[in-house]
CSV table of C-alpha atoms and ligand atoms in Angstrom, one decimal:
chain,number,residue,atom,x,y,z
D,1,MET,CA,-0.1,0.1,0.0
D,2,THR,CA,1.2,3.5,-0.8
D,3,ALA,CA,2.0,6.0,1.9
D,4,LEU,CA,-0.9,8.2,0.4
D,5,THR,CA,-3.5,5.6,0.6
D,6,GLU,CA,-2.4,4.5,4.1
D,7,ASP,CA,-2.6,8.2,5.3
D,8,VAL,CA,-6.2,8.7,3.6
D,9,LEU,CA,-7.4,5.5,5.1
D,10,LEU,CA,-6.3,6.3,8.5
D,11,PHE,CA,-7.5,10.0,8.4
D,12,SER,CA,-11.1,8.9,7.3
D,13,ARG,CA,-11.2,6.3,10.1
D,14,ALA,CA,-10.1,8.9,12.5
D,15,GLU,CA,-12.7,11.6,11.3
D,16,ALA,CA,-15.3,8.7,11.3
D,17,GLY,CA,-14.4,8.0,15.1
D,18,ARG,CA,-13.5,4.6,14.0
D,19,MET,CA,-9.9,4.5,15.4
D,20,GLU,CA,-9.4,1.8,17.6
D,21,PHE,CA,-7.6,2.5,20.8
D,22,LYS,CA,-6.8,-0.9,22.8
D,23,PRO,CA,-4.1,-0.1,25.4
D,24,ALA,CA,-2.2,-3.4,26.6
D,25,PRO,CA,1.2,-3.5,28.5
D,26,LEU,CA,4.2,-3.2,26.4
D,27,ASP,CA,7.9,-2.7,26.5
D,28,LEU,CA,8.3,0.8,25.2
D,29,THR,CA,11.9,0.9,25.2
D,30,ALA,CA,11.9,-2.0,22.6
D,31,LEU,CA,9.2,-0.6,20.5
D,32,CYS,CA,10.9,2.9,20.2
D,33,ARG,CA,14.1,1.3,19.2
D,34,ARG,CA,12.3,-0.7,16.5
D,35,VAL,CA,10.4,2.3,15.3
D,36,ALA,CA,13.7,4.3,15.1
D,37,ASP,CA,15.2,1.4,13.1
D,38,GLU,CA,12.2,1.3,10.9
D,39,ILE,CA,12.2,4.9,10.1
D,40,LEU,CA,16.0,4.7,9.4
D,41,SER,CA,15.3,2.0,6.6
D,42,THR,CA,12.3,3.5,5.0
D,43,THR,CA,14.2,6.8,4.7
D,44,ALA,CA,17.4,4.9,3.4
D,45,GLN,CA,19.5,6.3,6.2
D,46,ARG,CA,19.1,9.9,5.1
D,47,CYS,CA,19.9,11.0,8.6
D,48,PRO,CA,21.2,9.3,11.7
D,49,ILE,CA,18.6,8.8,14.4
D,50,GLN,CA,20.3,9.6,17.9
D,51,THR,CA,18.0,7.6,20.3
D,52,GLU,CA,18.2,8.1,24.0
D,53,ILE,CA,15.8,6.3,26.2
D,54,LEU,CA,15.6,6.6,30.0
D,55,LEU,CA,12.8,4.8,31.3
D,56,SER,CA,11.9,2.8,34.5
D,57,PRO,CA,11.6,-0.7,34.1
D,58,GLU,CA,7.8,-0.6,34.8
D,59,PRO,CA,5.9,-1.7,31.9
D,60,ALA,CA,4.0,1.0,30.0
D,61,ARG,CA,0.4,0.9,28.9
D,62,GLY,CA,-0.2,1.9,25.3
D,63,ASP,CA,-1.6,1.1,21.9
D,64,GLU,CA,1.1,0.1,19.8
D,65,PRO,CA,-0.6,0.7,16.3
D,66,LEU,CA,-1.2,4.4,17.3
D,67,LEU,CA,2.1,4.8,18.9
D,68,ARG,CA,3.6,3.6,15.7
D,69,HIS,CA,1.7,6.0,13.8
D,70,ILE,CA,2.9,8.8,16.2
D,71,LEU,CA,6.4,8.1,16.5
D,72,GLY,CA,6.8,7.0,12.8
D,73,ASN,CA,5.2,10.2,11.3
D,74,LEU,CA,7.3,12.6,13.6
D,75,LEU,CA,10.6,10.6,12.9
D,76,THR,CA,9.9,10.6,9.1
D,77,ASN,CA,9.1,14.4,9.2
D,78,ALA,CA,12.2,15.2,11.4
D,79,VAL,CA,14.2,13.1,8.7
D,80,LYS,CA,12.7,14.3,5.6
D,81,TYR,CA,12.8,18.0,6.2
D,82,SER,CA,16.3,17.6,7.2
D,83,ALA,CA,19.5,17.7,4.9
D,84,PRO,CA,21.1,14.5,4.3
D,85,GLY,CA,23.3,13.4,7.2
D,86,THR,CA,21.9,16.1,9.8
D,87,PRO,CA,21.4,14.0,13.0
D,88,VAL,CA,18.0,13.9,14.5
D,89,ASN,CA,17.6,13.4,18.3
D,90,PHE,CA,15.0,11.0,19.6
D,91,ARG,CA,14.6,11.1,23.4
D,92,VAL,CA,12.2,9.2,25.4
D,93,THR,CA,11.8,9.9,29.3
D,94,GLN,CA,9.3,9.7,31.9
D,95,GLU,CA,7.8,12.5,33.7
D,96,GLY,CA,5.7,11.3,36.6
D,97,GLY,CA,3.0,8.7,35.1
D,98,ASP,CA,3.8,10.4,31.5
D,99,ALA,CA,6.1,9.0,28.7
D,100,VAL,CA,7.5,12.1,27.1
D,101,PHE,CA,8.7,11.6,23.6
D,102,GLU,CA,11.0,14.5,21.9
D,103,ILE,CA,12.0,14.4,18.4
D,104,GLU,CA,14.3,17.2,17.6
D,105,ASP,CA,15.7,17.9,14.1
D,106,ARG,CA,17.9,20.6,12.6
D,107,GLY,CA,16.2,20.7,9.5
D,108,ILE,CA,14.4,23.5,7.4
D,109,GLY,CA,11.9,24.6,10.2
D,110,ILE,CA,8.6,25.7,9.8
D,111,PRO,CA,7.6,29.2,8.6
D,112,GLU,CA,5.7,31.3,10.7
D,113,ALA,CA,3.0,31.6,8.2
D,114,ASP,CA,2.6,28.0,8.0
D,115,ARG,CA,2.5,27.3,11.9
D,116,ALA,CA,-1.4,28.1,12.0
D,117,ARG,CA,-2.2,25.3,9.3
D,118,LEU,CA,-0.1,22.5,10.8
D,119,PHE,CA,-3.1,20.4,11.5
D,120,THR,CA,-5.2,21.3,8.4
D,121,PRO,CA,-5.7,18.2,6.5
D,122,PHE,CA,-3.9,17.9,3.0
D,123,HIS,CA,-2.3,21.5,3.8
D,124,ARG,CA,1.5,21.2,3.1
D,125,GLY,CA,3.9,23.8,4.3
D,126,THR,CA,5.3,26.4,1.8
D,127,ASN,CA,8.9,24.8,2.8
D,128,ALA,CA,7.8,21.5,1.4
D,129,ALA,CA,7.6,22.0,-2.0
D,130,TYR,CA,10.7,19.7,-2.5
D,131,THR,CA,9.7,16.7,-0.5
D,132,THR,CA,6.7,14.3,-1.0
D,133,GLY,CA,3.8,14.0,1.5
D,134,THR,CA,0.1,14.2,1.7
D,135,GLY,CA,-0.2,16.9,4.5
D,136,LEU,CA,-2.2,14.5,6.5
D,137,GLY,CA,0.8,13.1,8.8
D,138,LEU,CA,0.4,15.7,11.7
D,139,VAL,CA,-3.5,15.4,11.7
D,140,ILE,CA,-3.2,11.7,12.2
D,141,VAL,CA,-0.5,12.1,14.7
D,142,ARG,CA,-2.7,14.5,16.6
D,143,ARG,CA,-5.5,12.3,16.7
D,144,CYS,CA,-3.5,9.3,17.9
D,145,VAL,CA,-2.3,11.3,20.6
D,146,GLU,CA,-5.7,12.5,21.5
D,147,ARG,CA,-7.3,9.1,21.6
D,148,HIS,CA,-4.3,8.3,24.2
D,149,GLY,CA,-5.2,11.2,26.3
D,150,GLY,CA,-2.2,12.8,25.5
D,151,ARG,CA,-0.7,16.3,24.3
D,152,LEU,CA,1.4,17.3,21.3
D,153,GLU,CA,3.4,20.3,20.7
D,154,ILE,CA,5.2,21.5,17.7
D,155,GLU,CA,8.2,24.2,18.1
D,156,SER,CA,10.0,25.8,15.6
D,157,GLU,CA,10.8,29.2,16.6
D,158,GLY,CA,13.9,31.4,16.7
D,159,ARG,CA,16.3,28.5,15.5
D,160,PRO,CA,16.7,26.1,12.9
D,161,GLY,CA,14.7,22.8,12.9
D,162,VAL,CA,11.5,21.4,14.7
D,163,THR,CA,11.1,19.8,18.2
D,164,ALA,CA,7.9,17.8,18.5
D,165,THR,CA,7.0,16.9,21.9
D,166,VAL,CA,4.6,14.3,22.9
D,167,ARG,CA,3.3,13.4,26.6
D,168,LEU,CA,1.1,10.3,27.0
D,169,PRO,CA,-0.1,9.1,30.4
D,170,MET,CA,1.4,5.7,30.1
D,171,PHE,CA,2.4,5.0,33.6
D,172,SER,CA,0.4,6.6,35.8
D,173,PRO,CA,-2.5,5.2,38.0
D,174,ALA,CA,-4.3,8.3,36.5
D,175,HIS,CA,-4.1,6.6,32.9
D,176,THR,CA,-5.4,3.2,34.5
D,177,GLU,CA,-8.5,5.6,35.3
D,178,PHE,CA,-8.7,6.9,32.0
D,179,VAL,CA,-8.6,3.6,30.3
D,180,LYS,CA,-11.5,2.4,32.3
D,181,ARG,CA,-13.6,5.3,31.8
D,182,PHE,CA,-13.1,5.1,27.9
D,183,ASP,CA,-12.6,1.6,27.0
F,201,LIG,N1,9.9,18.4,11.2
F,201,LIG,C1,9.5,19.4,10.3
F,201,LIG,N2,10.4,20.4,9.7
F,201,LIG,C2,10.0,21.2,8.8
F,201,LIG,N3,8.6,21.3,8.4
F,201,LIG,C3,8.0,20.3,8.9
F,201,LIG,C4,8.4,19.5,9.7
F,201,LIG,N4,7.3,18.6,10.3
F,201,LIG,C5,6.1,19.0,9.5
F,201,LIG,N5,6.5,20.2,8.7
F,201,LIG,C6,5.6,21.0,7.9
F,201,LIG,O1,4.2,20.6,8.4
F,201,LIG,C7,3.6,20.4,7.1
F,201,LIG,C8,2.4,19.1,7.5
F,201,LIG,O2,3.3,18.1,8.1
F,201,LIG,P1,2.5,16.6,7.8
F,201,LIG,O3,1.1,16.8,8.3
F,201,LIG,O4,3.5,15.5,8.3
F,201,LIG,O5,2.5,16.6,6.1
F,201,LIG,P2,3.5,16.3,5.0
F,201,LIG,O6,2.7,15.0,4.5
F,201,LIG,O7,3.7,17.4,4.2
F,201,LIG,O8,4.8,16.1,5.8
F,201,LIG,C9,4.4,19.8,6.1
F,201,LIG,O9,4.0,20.0,4.8
F,201,LIG,C10,5.8,20.7,6.4
F,201,LIG,O10,5.5,22.1,5.8
F,202,LIG,MG1,4.6,14.2,7.4
């Protein structure tokens, strides 16, 4: 399946409220390493991904397919909007009950004029003319983050590159409550 078809399918499923959320215990460290490796190979090793994972051994709870969409999309953007060879930093930490994922690149950044439209379906930035894409990635990421009861922040101000930060309640008792209420 092409990336376009896959994005459009995911997007329409999310819009129709049919995106499944089935949290289960998972090894978050292993999952993050696997996704980073996959993106390295789907982007033909365009940029090194410097991965740093600092998590407690306590198992996390999350929905693996949704996590893959979130991390895969953000890492792909970081790589494709960076010059070849420019390192991308992927940091995963724990703050209280939250897993915090930071994906930082030193690429072309997001011009002021595009910042307001990052989450508009099919909108591609004025900086994106030389890369392929659907303009759906961040819309899908945001839906997946919301489904997880988390928060997403995209920062690109006053310096080259972009930092995407995702916080998901994957460890806390609060998360267990959240899952019970919405399951
Ligand atoms: N890491 C990044 N660096 C620079 N621009 C970015 C980055 N991530 C997203 N963007 C901008 O946000 C727009 C929307 O991103 P996304 O929804 O993933 O769509 P696309 O398919 O174009 O990558 C992109 O077209 C691009 O202009
Ligand atoms: Mg994208």
